[in-house]
Coordinates of C-alpha atoms in Angstrom, one line a residue:
M200 CA -30.4 30.2 16.9
N201 CA -29.6 32.7 19.9
L202 CA -33.0 35.1 20.8
M203 CA -32.3 38.2 22.8
I204 CA -34.8 41.1 24.4
V205 CA -34.0 44.4 25.4
D206 CA -36.6 46.3 27.7
D207 CA -36.4 47.9 30.9
D208 CA -39.8 46.9 31.6
I209 CA -38.9 43.5 33.5
Q210 CA -42.3 42.2 33.4
I211 CA -42.0 42.4 29.9
R212 CA -38.6 41.1 28.6
E213 CA -39.5 38.2 31.7
G214 CA -42.8 37.5 30.2
I215 CA -41.7 37.3 26.6
Q216 CA -38.6 35.0 27.5
Y217 CA -40.1 32.9 30.5
G218 CA -44.3 33.1 28.3
I219 CA -43.5 31.4 24.9
D220 CA -42.1 28.0 24.2
W221 CA -38.8 28.6 22.3
D222 CA -37.8 25.5 21.4
T223 CA -40.5 24.5 19.7
I224 CA -40.2 27.3 17.0
G225 CA -36.7 26.2 17.0
I226 CA -34.5 29.4 19.2
S227 CA -32.4 27.2 21.3
R228 CA -31.2 30.4 24.3
V229 CA -33.1 33.0 25.2
K230 CA -31.2 36.1 27.6
S231 CA -33.3 39.0 28.6
Y232 CA -31.0 42.9 29.2
G233 CA -32.8 45.8 31.5
D234 CA -30.7 48.4 29.0
G235 CA -29.0 49.0 25.3
V236 CA -25.4 49.2 27.2
E237 CA -25.8 45.8 29.2
A238 CA -27.0 43.7 26.1
L239 CA -24.2 45.2 23.7
E240 CA -21.4 44.0 26.7
D241 CA -23.1 40.6 26.3
Y242 CA -23.6 40.6 22.2
D243 CA -20.3 38.9 20.9
S244 CA -20.1 35.9 23.5
F245 CA -23.8 35.5 23.4
G246 CA -23.9 36.1 19.4
P247 CA -28.0 36.2 18.8
Q248 CA -29.5 36.5 15.4
I249 CA -32.6 38.0 16.5
I250 CA -33.0 40.9 18.9
L251 CA -36.4 42.0 21.2
A252 CA -35.8 45.6 21.8
D253 CA -37.8 48.6 23.1
I254 CA -36.9 51.5 21.5
R255 CA -37.6 54.2 25.0
M256 CA -35.0 52.8 27.3
P257 CA -33.4 54.7 29.6
A258 CA -28.3 55.5 29.1
M259 CA -29.1 54.5 25.2
D260 CA -32.3 54.2 23.2
G261 CA -33.4 51.7 20.9
L262 CA -32.1 52.8 18.1
E263 CA -29.1 53.6 19.3
F264 CA -28.5 50.3 20.4
L265 CA -30.1 49.6 16.7
R266 CA -27.1 51.3 15.5
Q267 CA -24.5 49.5 17.2
V268 CA -25.6 46.2 16.6
K269 CA -25.5 46.8 12.2
M270 CA -22.3 48.4 13.2
R271 CA -20.9 44.6 14.6
S272 CA -22.6 42.2 12.2
R273 CA -25.5 44.0 8.9
E274 CA -26.9 39.9 9.1
V275 CA -28.9 40.0 12.6
K276 CA -32.6 40.5 13.2
V277 CA -33.8 42.9 15.0
I278 CA -37.3 43.9 16.3
L279 CA -38.3 46.7 17.6
I280 CA -41.1 47.5 20.0
S281 CA -42.9 50.7 21.2
A282 CA -46.1 51.3 23.3
Y283 CA -46.4 54.7 20.2
S284 CA -47.0 54.6 16.8
D285 CA -45.1 57.4 15.7
F286 CA -44.2 57.5 11.7
E287 CA -40.9 58.7 12.6
Y288 CA -39.7 56.0 14.5
C289 CA -40.5 53.5 12.2
Q290 CA -39.1 55.6 9.0
K291 CA -35.3 55.8 10.6
A292 CA -35.8 52.7 12.3
V293 CA -35.9 50.7 8.4
E294 CA -33.1 53.3 7.4
L295 CA -31.1 51.7 10.4
G296 CA -31.7 48.6 8.9
A297 CA -34.6 47.3 11.2
S298 CA -36.0 43.8 10.6
G299 CA -39.1 44.6 11.4
Y300 CA -41.4 47.1 14.0
E301 CA -44.2 45.8 16.7
L302 CA -46.5 48.1 18.7
K303 CA -47.6 47.3 22.6
P304 CA -49.3 46.0 24.4
L305 CA -47.5 43.3 22.6
K306 CA -50.1 40.4 20.3
V307 CA -48.3 36.9 21.9
R308 CA -49.1 35.2 18.6
N309 CA -47.9 38.2 16.4
L310 CA -44.7 38.3 17.9
I311 CA -44.6 34.4 17.2
Q312 CA -44.9 35.0 13.9
K313 CA -42.6 37.4 13.2
I314 CA -40.1 35.3 15.1
Q315 CA -40.8 32.5 13.3
E316 CA -40.5 34.7 9.6
M317 CA -37.0 36.2 10.6
A318 CA -36.0 32.4 11.7
K319 CA -36.5 31.5 8.8
Q320 CA -35.1 34.0 6.8
V321 CA -32.1 33.4 9.4
R322 CA -31.8 30.3 7.8
T323 CA -32.3 30.5 4.1
E324 CA -29.3 33.5 4.5
A325 CA -27.2 31.1 6.0
Q326 CA -27.8 28.5 3.6
G327 CA -27.2 31.1 0.5
K328 CA -23.5 31.9 2.6
E329 CA -22.4 28.8 3.0
A330 CA -22.8 27.6 -0.8
Y331 CA -21.4 31.5 -1.5
E332 CA -19.2 29.8 0.7
R333 CA -18.2 26.7 -0.9
Y334 CA -18.1 28.5 -4.5
V335 CA -15.4 31.6 -3.4
A336 CA -13.6 28.7 -1.6
S337 CA -13.7 27.1 -5.4
Y338 CA -12.9 29.3 -7.0
R339 CA -10.3 31.1 -5.1
E340 CA -8.1 27.4 -5.6
K341 CA -8.8 27.7 -8.7
V342 CA -7.4 30.9 -8.7
A343 CA -4.7 29.7 -6.8
G344 CA -3.5 27.1 -8.9
E345 CA -3.3 29.9 -12.0
L346 CA -1.2 31.7 -10.5
L347 CA 1.4 29.0 -9.2
S348 CA 1.4 27.5 -12.6
G349 CA 1.8 30.7 -14.5
K350 CA -1.3 30.7 -16.8
I351 CA -1.8 34.2 -14.9
T352 CA 1.8 36.9 -16.0
D353 CA -0.1 40.2 -15.8
R354 CA 1.4 42.0 -13.1
N355 CA -1.7 44.0 -12.9
V356 CA -4.6 41.6 -12.7
I357 CA -2.1 39.0 -11.1
L358 CA -2.5 42.6 -7.8
E359 CA -6.1 42.5 -8.0
L360 CA -6.7 39.2 -7.3
L361 CA -4.0 38.5 -4.4
D362 CA -6.4 41.7 -2.5
K363 CA -10.1 40.9 -3.8
Y364 CA -9.3 37.0 -3.2
F365 CA -6.7 37.0 -0.5
G366 CA -7.2 39.4 0.6
L367 CA -2.9 41.0 0.1
E368 CA -3.0 44.3 -0.9
N369 CA -0.1 45.5 -2.7
A370 CA 1.5 42.4 -2.7
R371 CA 4.4 43.5 -5.4
N372 CA 7.3 41.2 -3.6
M373 CA 6.4 37.5 -2.4
V374 CA 8.3 34.7 -0.7
C375 CA 6.9 31.6 -0.7
M376 CA 6.7 28.6 1.9
V377 CA 6.3 24.9 0.4
M378 CA 5.2 22.0 2.6
E379 CA 4.2 18.5 2.5
W380 CA 4.2 15.3 3.8
D381 CA 7.2 12.9 3.7
G382 CA 6.2 9.7 2.5
G383 CA 3.1 10.0 0.7
D384 CA -0.3 11.8 1.4
R385 CA -2.0 12.2 4.3
E386 CA -5.2 11.6 5.6
D387 CA -7.6 15.3 5.4
Q388 CA -7.5 15.9 9.0
D389 CA -4.1 16.4 9.0
A390 CA -4.0 18.7 6.1
G391 CA -6.8 20.3 8.6
N392 CA -4.9 20.1 11.6
I393 CA -2.2 22.3 9.9
K394 CA -4.0 24.7 8.7
E395 CA -5.1 25.6 12.4
I396 CA -1.4 25.0 13.8
L397 CA -0.9 27.8 11.3
R398 CA -3.5 30.3 11.1
P399 CA -3.3 31.9 14.6
H400 CA 1.0 32.2 14.5
L401 CA 0.1 33.7 10.2
R402 CA 0.7 37.4 10.1
E403 CA -1.9 40.0 8.4
D404 CA 0.2 40.1 4.8
Q405 CA 0.5 36.5 4.6
I406 CA -2.0 33.4 3.9
Q407 CA -2.1 29.9 3.0
L408 CA -2.9 28.1 0.3
E409 CA -2.6 24.3 -1.1
C410 CA -2.3 23.0 -4.3
E411 CA -1.0 19.6 -6.0
G412 CA -1.2 18.5 -1.9
R413 CA 1.1 20.4 -0.3
F414 CA 0.1 23.2 1.9
I415 CA 1.4 26.4 0.7
I416 CA 2.2 30.2 1.6
L417 CA 2.6 33.4 0.3
A418 CA 4.2 36.2 2.3
K419 CA 4.4 40.1 1.3
T420 CA 7.7 40.8 1.9
E421 CA 9.9 44.0 0.8
D422 CA 13.1 44.8 -2.2
S423 CA 15.1 44.2 0.8
V424 CA 17.9 41.5 1.1
M425 CA 17.2 42.3 5.2
Y426 CA 13.8 42.0 5.4
T427 CA 13.2 39.1 2.9
L428 CA 15.6 37.7 5.7
E429 CA 13.8 38.1 8.2
I430 CA 10.6 37.0 6.3
Q431 CA 12.0 33.7 5.3
N432 CA 13.0 33.0 9.7
H433 CA 9.8 33.4 10.2
L434 CA 8.1 31.1 8.0
K435 CA 11.0 28.3 9.5
T436 CA 9.4 29.2 12.8
L437 CA 6.1 28.9 11.4
W438 CA 7.4 25.7 9.9
Y439 CA 9.1 24.1 12.6
R440 CA 5.5 24.7 15.2
A441 CA 4.0 22.2 12.6
K442 CA 6.6 20.0 12.3
Q443 CA 6.3 19.8 16.4
R444 CA 3.2 18.7 16.3
A445 CA 3.2 16.8 13.4
A446 CA 5.8 14.5 14.7
Q447 CA 3.8 14.0 18.0
K448 CA 1.2 11.5 15.2
G449 CA 4.0 10.4 14.1
L450 CA 4.1 12.1 10.9
S451 CA 7.2 14.0 9.0
L452 CA 6.7 17.1 7.4
S453 CA 9.6 18.7 5.1
A454 CA 9.0 22.7 3.6
G455 CA 11.5 24.5 0.8
V456 CA 11.5 28.4 0.7
S457 CA 12.2 31.4 -2.3
G458 CA 13.7 33.7 -2.0
M459 CA 12.3 37.2 -3.1
V460 CA 10.1 37.6 -6.6
T461 CA 7.6 39.8 -7.9
A462 CA 4.0 39.9 -8.0
E463 CA 4.6 38.7 -11.9
K464 CA 7.0 36.2 -10.9
I465 CA 4.8 34.1 -8.2
S466 CA 4.7 31.4 -10.5
T467 CA 9.3 31.1 -10.2
G468 CA 8.7 31.4 -6.5
Y469 CA 6.9 29.1 -6.4
D470 CA 8.9 26.7 -8.3
T471 CA 11.9 27.7 -6.7
A472 CA 10.5 26.5 -3.1
V473 CA 9.2 23.3 -4.6
K474 CA 13.1 22.5 -6.3
S475 CA 14.4 23.2 -2.2
L476 CA 12.0 21.1 -0.7
S477 CA 13.4 18.5 -2.8
C478 CA 16.6 18.8 -1.0
R479 CA 15.4 16.7 1.6
F480 CA 16.0 13.7 -1.5
F481 CA 19.4 13.9 0.5
K482 CA 18.7 16.7 3.9
G483 CA 16.8 13.1 4.8
P484 CA 12.4 13.8 5.7
G485 CA 12.0 16.2 8.1
S486 CA 14.4 19.1 6.7
F487 CA 14.0 22.0 5.3
K488 CA 15.5 24.1 2.9
M489 CA 16.0 27.8 2.6
S490 CA 16.5 29.4 -1.2
V491 CA 19.7 32.4 -1.4
Q492 CA 18.2 35.1 -3.2
G493 CA 20.2 35.3 -6.8
D494 CA 21.3 31.3 -6.0
R495 CA 21.5 29.6 -9.2
K496 CA 22.8 25.7 -8.8
Q497 CA 24.7 24.5 -12.0
E498 CA 23.5 21.4 -12.8
V499 CA 26.0 18.3 -12.6
R500 CA 26.9 15.4 -14.1
L501 CA 27.7 12.6 -11.6
D502 CA 29.6 8.9 -12.0
L503 CA 30.8 5.9 -11.0
P504 CA 33.7 6.7 -8.9
P505 CA 37.3 5.8 -9.8
E506 CA 37.8 3.6 -6.2
Y507 CA 34.3 2.2 -7.1
E508 CA 35.6 1.0 -10.5
E509 CA 38.9 0.1 -8.8
G510 CA 37.0 -2.0 -6.6
L511 CA 35.6 -3.9 -9.0
K512 CA 38.5 -4.9 -10.9
N513 CA 40.0 -5.9 -7.0
H514 CA 36.7 -7.4 -6.2
D515 CA 37.3 -5.4 -3.3
L516 CA 33.9 -5.3 -1.0
D517 CA 35.5 -2.8 1.4
R518 CA 36.7 -0.1 -1.5
M519 CA 33.1 0.0 -3.3
L520 CA 31.6 -0.2 0.4
K521 CA 33.6 3.1 1.1
A522 CA 33.3 4.6 -2.3
I523 CA 29.5 4.3 -1.9
D524 CA 29.2 6.2 0.6
G525 CA 31.4 8.9 -0.7
F526 CA 28.8 8.8 -3.8
G527 CA 26.9 9.4 -0.8
L528 CA 28.8 12.7 0.6
E529 CA 28.9 14.0 -3.2
A530 CA 25.8 13.8 -4.3
A531 CA 24.9 15.7 -0.9
E532 CA 27.3 18.3 -1.1
K533 CA 26.8 19.1 -4.6
E534 CA 22.4 19.1 -3.8
I535 CA 21.9 16.7 -6.4
T536 CA 17.8 16.3 -6.3
D537 CA 17.8 14.1 -9.7
Q538 CA 16.3 11.2 -8.4
E539 CA 16.6 9.0 -11.7
Q540 CA 19.9 10.1 -12.0
V541 CA 21.2 8.7 -8.7
K542 CA 19.2 5.8 -9.7
Q543 CA 21.4 5.7 -13.1
V544 CA 24.9 5.5 -11.4
M545 CA 23.7 2.8 -9.2
L546 CA 21.7 0.8 -11.5
S547 CA 25.0 0.7 -13.3
G548 CA 27.3 -0.2 -10.9
I549 CA 25.1 -3.4 -9.2
V550 CA 25.0 -4.3 -13.1
R551 CA 28.7 -3.9 -13.7
L552 CA 29.8 -5.8 -10.5
A553 CA 27.2 -8.8 -10.9
W554 CA 28.4 -9.2 -14.6
E555 CA 32.3 -9.0 -13.3
M556 CA 31.2 -12.0 -10.7
G557 CA 29.0 -13.9 -12.5
Q558 CA 25.6 -12.9 -10.8
N559 CA 22.2 -11.8 -11.2
A560 CA 22.1 -7.7 -10.9
E561 CA 18.4 -7.9 -9.7
I562 CA 17.5 -5.1 -10.4
T563 CA 13.1 -5.3 -10.6
Q564 CA 13.6 -5.0 -6.4
V565 CA 14.8 -0.8 -7.1
R566 CA 12.6 1.3 -4.6
E567 CA 10.7 3.6 -7.2
T568 CA 10.9 6.8 -4.3
G569 CA 13.2 7.1 -1.6
Y570 CA 15.9 9.3 0.0
L571 CA 19.2 9.4 -0.7
S572 CA 19.6 7.3 1.9
D573 CA 17.6 4.2 0.6
F574 CA 19.3 4.3 -2.6
L575 CA 23.0 3.9 -1.1
E576 CA 21.8 1.4 1.3
F577 CA 20.2 -1.1 -1.4
W578 CA 23.5 -0.5 -3.6
K579 CA 25.1 -1.6 -0.5
E580 CA 23.3 -4.7 0.3
Q581 CA 23.3 -5.5 -3.9
C582 CA 27.1 -5.5 -3.4
R583 CA 27.0 -7.4 -0.7
R584 CA 25.0 -10.1 -1.9
I585 CA 26.7 -10.6 -5.0
M586 CA 30.3 -10.1 -3.8
K587 CA 28.2 -13.4 -1.6
A588 CA 27.4 -15.4 -3.8
G589 CA 30.2 -14.3 -6.4
Q590 CA 32.7 -16.1 -4.3
E591 CA 30.5 -19.1 -3.6
S592 CA 30.6 -19.4 -6.9
S593 CA 34.7 -19.3 -7.3
N594 CA 34.7 -22.0 -4.0
R595 CA 32.9 -24.6 -5.9
G596 CA 36.5 -25.0 -7.9
Y597 CA 35.7 -24.3 -11.5
S598 CA 37.2 -27.4 -13.4
A599 CA 40.5 -26.4 -16.1
N600 CA 38.1 -26.8 -19.0
I601 CA 35.2 -25.0 -17.6
R602 CA 36.7 -21.7 -17.1
K603 CA 38.2 -21.9 -20.7
A604 CA 34.8 -22.0 -22.2
L605 CA 33.1 -19.3 -19.7
A606 CA 36.0 -17.4 -20.9
Y607 CA 35.4 -17.6 -24.3
I608 CA 31.3 -18.0 -24.1
H609 CA 32.1 -13.9 -22.4
Q610 CA 34.1 -13.1 -25.5
S611 CA 31.6 -14.7 -27.9
Y612 CA 28.6 -14.1 -26.6
D613 CA 27.1 -11.3 -29.6
R614 CA 27.1 -13.7 -32.1
D615 CA 24.9 -16.6 -33.1
L616 CA 27.2 -19.1 -29.9
L617 CA 26.5 -22.9 -30.2
A618 CA 27.1 -25.3 -27.7
E619 CA 29.2 -27.7 -30.5
E620 CA 31.4 -24.6 -30.9
V621 CA 32.4 -23.8 -27.3
A622 CA 32.6 -27.6 -26.7
A623 CA 35.5 -28.2 -29.6
H624 CA 36.9 -24.6 -28.3
I625 CA 38.3 -26.6 -25.4
G626 CA 38.5 -29.9 -27.3
K627 CA 35.2 -31.7 -26.1
S628 CA 32.5 -33.5 -27.4
P629 CA 28.7 -31.4 -27.4
N630 CA 27.4 -33.8 -24.9
Y631 CA 30.5 -34.1 -22.9
F632 CA 30.8 -30.5 -22.3
S633 CA 26.7 -30.3 -21.9
S634 CA 27.2 -32.4 -18.9
I635 CA 29.7 -31.4 -17.6
F636 CA 28.9 -27.7 -17.9
R637 CA 25.5 -28.2 -15.7
A638 CA 27.2 -29.9 -13.2
E639 CA 29.6 -27.2 -11.9
V640 CA 27.7 -24.2 -13.7
G641 CA 24.3 -26.0 -11.9
M642 CA 22.5 -24.3 -15.7
T643 CA 22.7 -25.6 -19.2
F644 CA 24.9 -23.2 -21.3
R645 CA 22.0 -22.3 -23.0
E646 CA 20.4 -20.8 -20.3
Y647 CA 23.6 -19.5 -18.8
L648 CA 24.5 -18.0 -22.9
N649 CA 20.7 -16.5 -21.9
R650 CA 21.7 -15.2 -19.0
Y651 CA 25.2 -13.8 -19.5
R652 CA 23.2 -11.4 -22.6
I653 CA 20.7 -10.3 -20.7
E654 CA 23.3 -8.5 -17.8
R655 CA 24.5 -7.0 -20.8
A656 CA 21.8 -5.8 -22.3
T657 CA 20.4 -4.3 -18.9
E658 CA 24.4 -2.3 -18.5
L659 CA 23.3 -0.5 -21.9
I660 CA 19.4 -0.2 -21.4
T661 CA 20.1 1.3 -18.6
G662 CA 23.5 3.3 -19.9
S663 CA 23.2 4.0 -23.4
D664 CA 20.8 5.9 -25.6
M665 CA 20.5 2.6 -28.5
M666 CA 17.5 1.6 -29.1
I667 CA 16.2 -1.3 -28.0
Y668 CA 16.4 -3.7 -31.0
E669 CA 19.8 -2.4 -31.7
I670 CA 20.8 -4.1 -28.3
A671 CA 19.0 -7.0 -28.8
E672 CA 21.2 -7.6 -31.7
K673 CA 24.4 -6.2 -30.3
V674 CA 24.2 -8.8 -27.6
G675 CA 23.3 -11.6 -30.0
Y676 CA 20.2 -11.7 -30.9
S677 CA 18.7 -11.3 -34.3
D678 CA 15.0 -11.6 -33.8
Y679 CA 13.6 -8.9 -31.2
T680 CA 10.5 -10.7 -30.6
Y681 CA 12.4 -13.6 -28.9
F682 CA 14.8 -11.3 -26.7
S683 CA 12.2 -9.2 -25.5
Q684 CA 10.4 -12.9 -24.0
V685 CA 13.6 -13.9 -22.8
Y686 CA 14.7 -10.1 -21.0
K687 CA 11.2 -10.6 -19.1
K688 CA 11.5 -13.8 -18.1
L689 CA 14.3 -13.8 -16.6
T690 CA 14.1 -10.8 -14.7
G691 CA 10.7 -10.1 -14.7
L692 CA 10.1 -6.6 -16.6
S693 CA 10.0 -5.5 -20.3
P694 CA 13.2 -4.4 -22.0
T695 CA 10.7 -1.4 -23.2
T696 CA 9.7 -1.2 -19.2
L697 CA 12.6 -0.7 -18.2
R698 CA 13.8 1.9 -20.4
G699 CA 10.3 3.2 -19.8
R700 CA 11.8 4.0 -16.0
E701 CA 14.6 4.9 -16.8
K702 CA 14.0 7.6 -19.2
G703 CA 10.8 8.4 -18.1
G704 CA 8.7 6.8 -21.9
I705 CA 8.9 3.7 -23.9
S706 CA 11.3 3.2 -26.4

């Protein structure tokens, strides 16, 4: 706590300054001044909480000094001292906000007691102010969440809240920017750093908020395309500053900016900015997307590229890889942000290739989240793996009998198929068929049939809306429970878990 002494009598001010052990009563710094003008010049840099000031001084008397001090801070405690017990002076001092009045000659014990009282009052008020500021911050956060979620829609109420709690006066039109860390949540200190980085560069009509783990800036604008564009470009500059600072710590930050929205549509502006932010799926980390006024993107349906289909038929790996690259370019050009749609097309392509080559799809390895480039690379990796495994299987040189048996299995897997029936189809005894099948294929007839059925079931789970029990019957399992057991054993997931991942729920 800092104490300022102002008196034109050097003996009095230095006697007070050096004649009392201030540390024992919690005063850490004491400075003295010969007049009010000098004291005011040093007021802001010194920052006193308590002031002792003589009433009668040259250049500026104590009452004028008190008036000037209270204009700067209502919280500072000022004790006036005087050699005269003038009632009018005392009355005027109280009106101006003096906290006390001491007569000369000063009694040290009384003075110390008075300053201790003032110090205690300062601490109590500071604690109350801290608690109030915490409450206001908490309430501001609650209000911000309700504004951005669309729970408050009345224009006049929104304008009042923006003015009262955020200092945005008459904010009839706004632009919203949303920023978020790439690759997951970060430490709170990083969030604080972003705020500090942006604060000096914010304009008076711009504020920072936090909601759902995102950094948000609301900026006032006018109902003008050019003015709004200027605001959007300014927000882009703010994001770039934060991005550069984050990069120094090895972090990445992306942002999305809305167009101009009216106050009652503030939640729409937030949603638009979040949607622009989601474009980092195809743009990559550290990206920026600005919404253009009136921009309305139609939902686009993605399918397997025809080139990929041709590559499947001809077992042409290079053609499939080029088709995957083309698929990525199309998704980026059409600004596809729906990860689930991309994931579903990819899974369909992987599963179909696995069937074609008689291999396992291994779809449980699919990443839960990521960027378009991650999905494309995973897709390519699976294509290379499946084609390699398929070629290795082909190089084993299945006999004519086994090739005939496999073709029959692929045609008849959807009904109750027994080894005896397949053996009869190729004109061999069941025991002989079972032995040559295991020797050449590397697994028993029943194991192979289950794997083939499960791969077929996976295609239907990921690529259709059929009920799980219907899929079980369609691929040859009349017992739904047994189907689920086999599916989980071979893939590591239950059919309902896979469907839940694909559709966002459980079938």
